[in-house]
Coordinates of C-alpha atoms in Angstrom, one line a residue:
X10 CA 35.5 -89.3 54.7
X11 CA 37.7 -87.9 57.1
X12 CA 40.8 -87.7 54.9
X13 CA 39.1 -86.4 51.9
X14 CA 37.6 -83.4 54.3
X15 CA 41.1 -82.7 55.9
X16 CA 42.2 -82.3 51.9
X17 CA 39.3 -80.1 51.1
X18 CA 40.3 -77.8 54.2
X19 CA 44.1 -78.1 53.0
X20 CA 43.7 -76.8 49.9
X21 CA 40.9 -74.4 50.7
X22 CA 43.4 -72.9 53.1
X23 CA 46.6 -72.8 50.5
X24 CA 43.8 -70.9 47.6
X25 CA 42.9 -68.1 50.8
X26 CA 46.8 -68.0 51.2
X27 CA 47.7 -67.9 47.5
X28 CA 44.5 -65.3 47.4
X29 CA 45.7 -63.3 49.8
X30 CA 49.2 -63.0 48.6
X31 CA 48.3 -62.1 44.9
X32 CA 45.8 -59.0 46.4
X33 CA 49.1 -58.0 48.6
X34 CA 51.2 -58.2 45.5
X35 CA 48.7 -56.4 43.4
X36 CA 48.4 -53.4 46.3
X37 CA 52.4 -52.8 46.2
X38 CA 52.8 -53.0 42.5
X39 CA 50.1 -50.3 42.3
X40 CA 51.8 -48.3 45.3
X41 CA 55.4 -48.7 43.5
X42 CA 54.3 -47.5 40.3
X43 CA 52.0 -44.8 41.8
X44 CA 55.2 -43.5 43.1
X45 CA 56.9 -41.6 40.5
X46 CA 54.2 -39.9 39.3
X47 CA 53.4 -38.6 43.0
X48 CA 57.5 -37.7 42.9
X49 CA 57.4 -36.0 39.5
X50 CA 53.9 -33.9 41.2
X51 CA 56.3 -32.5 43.5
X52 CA 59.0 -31.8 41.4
X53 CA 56.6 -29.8 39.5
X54 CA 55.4 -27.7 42.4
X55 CA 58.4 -27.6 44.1
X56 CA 59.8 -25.8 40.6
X57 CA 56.4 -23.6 40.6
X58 CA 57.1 -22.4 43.8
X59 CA 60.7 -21.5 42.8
X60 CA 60.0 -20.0 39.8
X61 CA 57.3 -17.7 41.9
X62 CA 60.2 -16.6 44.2
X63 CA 62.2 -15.5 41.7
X64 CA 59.7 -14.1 39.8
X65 CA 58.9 -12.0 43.0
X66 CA 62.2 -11.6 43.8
X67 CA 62.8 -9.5 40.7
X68 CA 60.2 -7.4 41.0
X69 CA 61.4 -6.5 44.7
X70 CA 64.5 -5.7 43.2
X71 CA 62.9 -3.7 40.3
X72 CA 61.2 -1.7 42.5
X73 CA 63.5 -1.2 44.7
X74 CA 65.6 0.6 41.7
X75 CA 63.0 2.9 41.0
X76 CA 62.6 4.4 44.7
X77 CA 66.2 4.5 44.9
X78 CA 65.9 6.9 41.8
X79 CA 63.2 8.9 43.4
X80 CA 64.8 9.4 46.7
X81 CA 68.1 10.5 44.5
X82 CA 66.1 13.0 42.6
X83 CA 67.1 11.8 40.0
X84 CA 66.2 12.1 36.1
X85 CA 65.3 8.8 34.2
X86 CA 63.0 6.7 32.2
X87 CA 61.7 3.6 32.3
X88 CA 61.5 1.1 29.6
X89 CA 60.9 -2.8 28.7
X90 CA 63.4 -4.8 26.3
X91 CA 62.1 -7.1 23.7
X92 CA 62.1 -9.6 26.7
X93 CA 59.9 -7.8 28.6
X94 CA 62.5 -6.7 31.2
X95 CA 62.5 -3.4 32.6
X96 CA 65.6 -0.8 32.1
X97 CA 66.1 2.2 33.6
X98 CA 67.7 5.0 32.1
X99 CA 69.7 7.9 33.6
X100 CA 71.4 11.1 33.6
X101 CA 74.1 10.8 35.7
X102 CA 76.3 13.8 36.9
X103 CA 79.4 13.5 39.4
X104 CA 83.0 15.2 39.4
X105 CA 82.0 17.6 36.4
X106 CA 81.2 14.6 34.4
X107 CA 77.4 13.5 33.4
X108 CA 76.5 9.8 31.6
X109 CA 73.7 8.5 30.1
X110 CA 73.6 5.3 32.2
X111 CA 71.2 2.2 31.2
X112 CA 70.4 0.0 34.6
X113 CA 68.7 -3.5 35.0
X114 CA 68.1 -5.9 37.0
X115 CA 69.8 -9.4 36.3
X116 CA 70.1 -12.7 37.9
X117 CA 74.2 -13.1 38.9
X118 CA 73.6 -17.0 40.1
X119 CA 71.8 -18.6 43.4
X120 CA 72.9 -18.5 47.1
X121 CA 70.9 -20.4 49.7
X122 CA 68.5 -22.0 47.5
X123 CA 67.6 -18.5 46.2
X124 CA 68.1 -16.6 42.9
X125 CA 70.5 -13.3 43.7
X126 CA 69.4 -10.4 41.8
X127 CA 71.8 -7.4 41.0
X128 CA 71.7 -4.0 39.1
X129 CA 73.8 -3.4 36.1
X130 CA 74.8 -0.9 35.1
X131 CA 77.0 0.4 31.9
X132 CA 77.2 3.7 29.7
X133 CA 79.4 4.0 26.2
X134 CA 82.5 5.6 26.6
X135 CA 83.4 5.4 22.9
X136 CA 81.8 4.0 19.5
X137 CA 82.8 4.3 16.2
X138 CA 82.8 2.8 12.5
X139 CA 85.6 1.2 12.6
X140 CA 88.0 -0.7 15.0
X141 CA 89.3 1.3 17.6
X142 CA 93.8 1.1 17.2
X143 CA 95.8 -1.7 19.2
X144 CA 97.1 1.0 21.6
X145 CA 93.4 1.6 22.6
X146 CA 92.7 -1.9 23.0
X147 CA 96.2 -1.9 25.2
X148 CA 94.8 0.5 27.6
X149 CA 90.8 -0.7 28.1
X150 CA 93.0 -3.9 29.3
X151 CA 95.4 -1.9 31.4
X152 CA 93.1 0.3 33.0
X153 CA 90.7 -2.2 33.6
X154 CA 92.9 -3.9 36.3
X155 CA 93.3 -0.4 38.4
X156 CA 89.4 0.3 38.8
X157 CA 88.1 0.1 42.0
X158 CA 84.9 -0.4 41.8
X159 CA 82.8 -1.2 38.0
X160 CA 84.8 -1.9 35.1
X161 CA 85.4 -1.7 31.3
X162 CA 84.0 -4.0 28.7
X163 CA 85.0 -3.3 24.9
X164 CA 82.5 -5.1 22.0
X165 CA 83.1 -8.0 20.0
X166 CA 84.7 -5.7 16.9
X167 CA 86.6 -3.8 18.9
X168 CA 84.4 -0.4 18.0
X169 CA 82.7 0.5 21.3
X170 CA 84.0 0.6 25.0
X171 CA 81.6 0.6 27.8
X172 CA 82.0 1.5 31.2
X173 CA 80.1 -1.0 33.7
X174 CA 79.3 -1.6 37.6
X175 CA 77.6 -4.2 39.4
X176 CA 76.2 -4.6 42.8
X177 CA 73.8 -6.7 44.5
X178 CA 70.2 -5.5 44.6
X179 CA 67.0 -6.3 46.7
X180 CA 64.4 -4.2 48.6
X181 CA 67.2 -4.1 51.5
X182 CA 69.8 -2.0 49.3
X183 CA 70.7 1.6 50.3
X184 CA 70.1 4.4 47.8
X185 CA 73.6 5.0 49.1
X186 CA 74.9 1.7 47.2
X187 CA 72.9 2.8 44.1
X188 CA 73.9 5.9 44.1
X189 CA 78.0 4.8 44.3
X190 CA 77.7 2.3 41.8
X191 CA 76.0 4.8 39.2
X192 CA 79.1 7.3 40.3
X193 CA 81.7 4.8 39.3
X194 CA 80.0 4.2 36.5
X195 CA 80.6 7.3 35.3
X196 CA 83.5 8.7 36.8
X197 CA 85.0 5.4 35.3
X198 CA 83.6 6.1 32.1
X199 CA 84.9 10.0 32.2
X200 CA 88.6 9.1 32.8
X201 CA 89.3 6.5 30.2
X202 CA 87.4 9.1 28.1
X203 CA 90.1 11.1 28.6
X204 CA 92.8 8.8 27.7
X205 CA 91.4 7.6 24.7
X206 CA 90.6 10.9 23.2
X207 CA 94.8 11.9 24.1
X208 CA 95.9 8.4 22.2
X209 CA 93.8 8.7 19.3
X210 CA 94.7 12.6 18.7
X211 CA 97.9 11.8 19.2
X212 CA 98.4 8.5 17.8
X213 CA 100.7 7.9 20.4
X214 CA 101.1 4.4 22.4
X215 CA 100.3 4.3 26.2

């Protein structure tokens, strides 16, 4: 029967089409919720890759520290916090005036897509038992506004005062730079010495 055959081809055509339209819904269901996974992949190794960087980076700048002592001839010692960070220790002399000076390298925040490394550097002016007086605490604020380069940190109770300096640090830093921010670190350090030492024997105010 002609009719019957022209149904039978009708609806053999509309199952190929409803066939081939549950395969192409299938094939993008399984591309769409492939995606994230192939998304959170490179996340993940994008972040490696950072974190490598960095890692290097670090290092670089680590180094970098160390020949810079060398080249300055000068007398230190390496060590490794409970972190596994390396510090650097030095005897510092400048102006008649000689620090024990602790240096590391730390991460100051990210320029360009890359983590900025710097050295830091601080030495302990004063320390005691107990709080140091108000007109002490007076002058580590004054004087800290008239430093030039570096400047002065006191701790949480008020019993130690530490000169510090910071400067940017990778394997393109001069010893030069090093050797200026270890000299303000201590010259620093050597003057506020001084005043301190005249306030508390005299128990004057500034």
């Amino acid at each position: 029967n002609p009719v019957i055959r022209n149904r039978a081809v009708h609806v053999q055509s509309n199952t190929s089409l409803v066939n081939h339209v549950l395969v192409s819904l299938i094939v993008l269901f399984a591309i769409l919720t492939s995606r994230p996974s192939i998304v959170r992949a490179d996340e993940t190794d994008a972040a490696k890759a950072a974190a490598e960087a960095d890692t290097a980076a670090k290092a670089a700048a680590e180094t970098r520290l160390e020949e810079a002592m060398k080249s300055l001839d000068l007398f230190y010692k390496v060590g490794k916090t409970e972190t596994g960070d390396s510090v650097v220790t030095v005897m510092y002399e400048s102006e008649g005036s000689t620090s024990k000076i602790t240096c590391s390298v730390r991460s100051i925040g990210r320029f360009a897509g890359k983590t900025v490394y710097a050295l830091v550097a601080w030495t302990t002016i004063t320390s005691g038992e107990s709080a140091l007086p108000p007109n002490v605490i007076k002058l580590v604020a004054t004087e800290n506004e008239a430093v030039s380069l570096g400047q002065y940190s006191m701790s949480q109770d008020y019993k130690a005062v530490y000169s510090n300096c910071t400067i940017p640090l990778d394997e393109t830093t001069s010893d030069g730079m090093v050797a200026l921010c270890l000299a303000h670190t201590n010259i620093n350090a050597s003057e506020l010495k001084k005043k301190i030492d005249a306030i508390v024997s005299a128990g004057t105010t500034p």
